[in-house]
Amino acid sequence: MVDKRHCRYHPERKSVLYCEKYEYGYCDECLEARLACSDPEEYCKFRTHCIIWENGREEMKKRRASGE
């Protein structure tokens, strides 16, 4: 079972934000590491106000601009 109160990648840490679609929690370290959306190509009704999507979107723009 997924626990949105704890980090998806660091379960011993409390989450500071979570994915509303999948209810994954993420800690400060994950947020600072500019984690990306778990499923960026699929529709998400929460995307317009998603911090995770915005972080990942900036990284995707940089990669596309550099030709990766």
Coordinates of C-alpha atoms in Angstrom, one line a residue:
M1 CA 0.0 0.0 0.0
V2 CA 1.2 3.5 -0.8
D3 CA 1.7 5.9 2.0
K4 CA 1.6 9.5 0.9
R5 CA 2.8 10.7 4.3
H6 CA 6.3 9.2 3.6
C7 CA 8.7 9.6 0.7
R8 CA 8.3 7.1 -2.1
Y9 CA 12.1 6.7 -2.4
H10 CA 13.1 7.3 1.2
P11 CA 10.4 5.7 3.3
E12 CA 12.0 6.7 6.6
R13 CA 11.4 10.4 5.7
K14 CA 8.2 12.4 6.0
S15 CA 6.9 13.7 2.7
V16 CA 6.7 17.4 2.0
L17 CA 4.5 17.0 -1.1
Y18 CA 2.8 14.2 -2.9
C19 CA 1.4 13.2 -6.3
E20 CA -2.4 13.5 -6.1
K21 CA -2.9 11.0 -9.0
Y22 CA -0.8 8.2 -7.6
E23 CA -0.6 9.4 -4.0
Y24 CA 3.2 9.0 -3.9
G25 CA 4.9 11.2 -1.2
Y26 CA 8.2 12.9 -1.8
C27 CA 10.8 14.4 0.7
D28 CA 12.8 17.6 0.5
E29 CA 15.8 15.8 -1.1
C30 CA 13.6 14.5 -3.9
L31 CA 12.1 17.9 -4.5
E32 CA 15.5 19.5 -4.6
A33 CA 16.8 16.8 -7.0
R34 CA 14.1 18.1 -9.5
L35 CA 12.3 14.8 -9.6
A36 CA 10.1 14.4 -12.7
C37 CA 6.5 13.3 -13.1
S38 CA 6.1 9.5 -12.9
D39 CA 3.9 9.4 -16.0
P40 CA 4.4 12.7 -18.0
E41 CA 2.7 11.4 -21.2
E42 CA -0.5 10.3 -19.6
Y43 CA -3.5 12.6 -18.8
C44 CA -3.6 14.0 -15.3
K45 CA -6.4 16.2 -14.0
F46 CA -4.1 17.6 -11.3
R47 CA -1.3 18.8 -13.7
T48 CA -2.3 22.4 -13.8
H49 CA -1.4 22.9 -10.1
C50 CA 1.3 20.2 -9.7
I51 CA 4.7 21.2 -8.3
I52 CA 6.2 17.9 -9.5
W53 CA 5.1 18.5 -13.0
E54 CA 6.5 22.0 -13.1
N55 CA 9.9 20.8 -11.8
G56 CA 10.0 18.1 -14.4
R57 CA 8.8 20.4 -17.2
E58 CA 11.7 22.8 -16.7
E59 CA 14.1 19.9 -17.0
M60 CA 12.4 18.6 -20.1
K61 CA 12.6 22.0 -21.7
K62 CA 16.4 22.2 -21.0
R63 CA 16.9 18.7 -22.4
R64 CA 15.0 19.5 -25.6
A65 CA 16.9 22.8 -26.1
S66 CA 20.2 21.0 -25.7
G67 CA 19.2 18.3 -28.3
E68 CA 19.1 15.3 -25.9

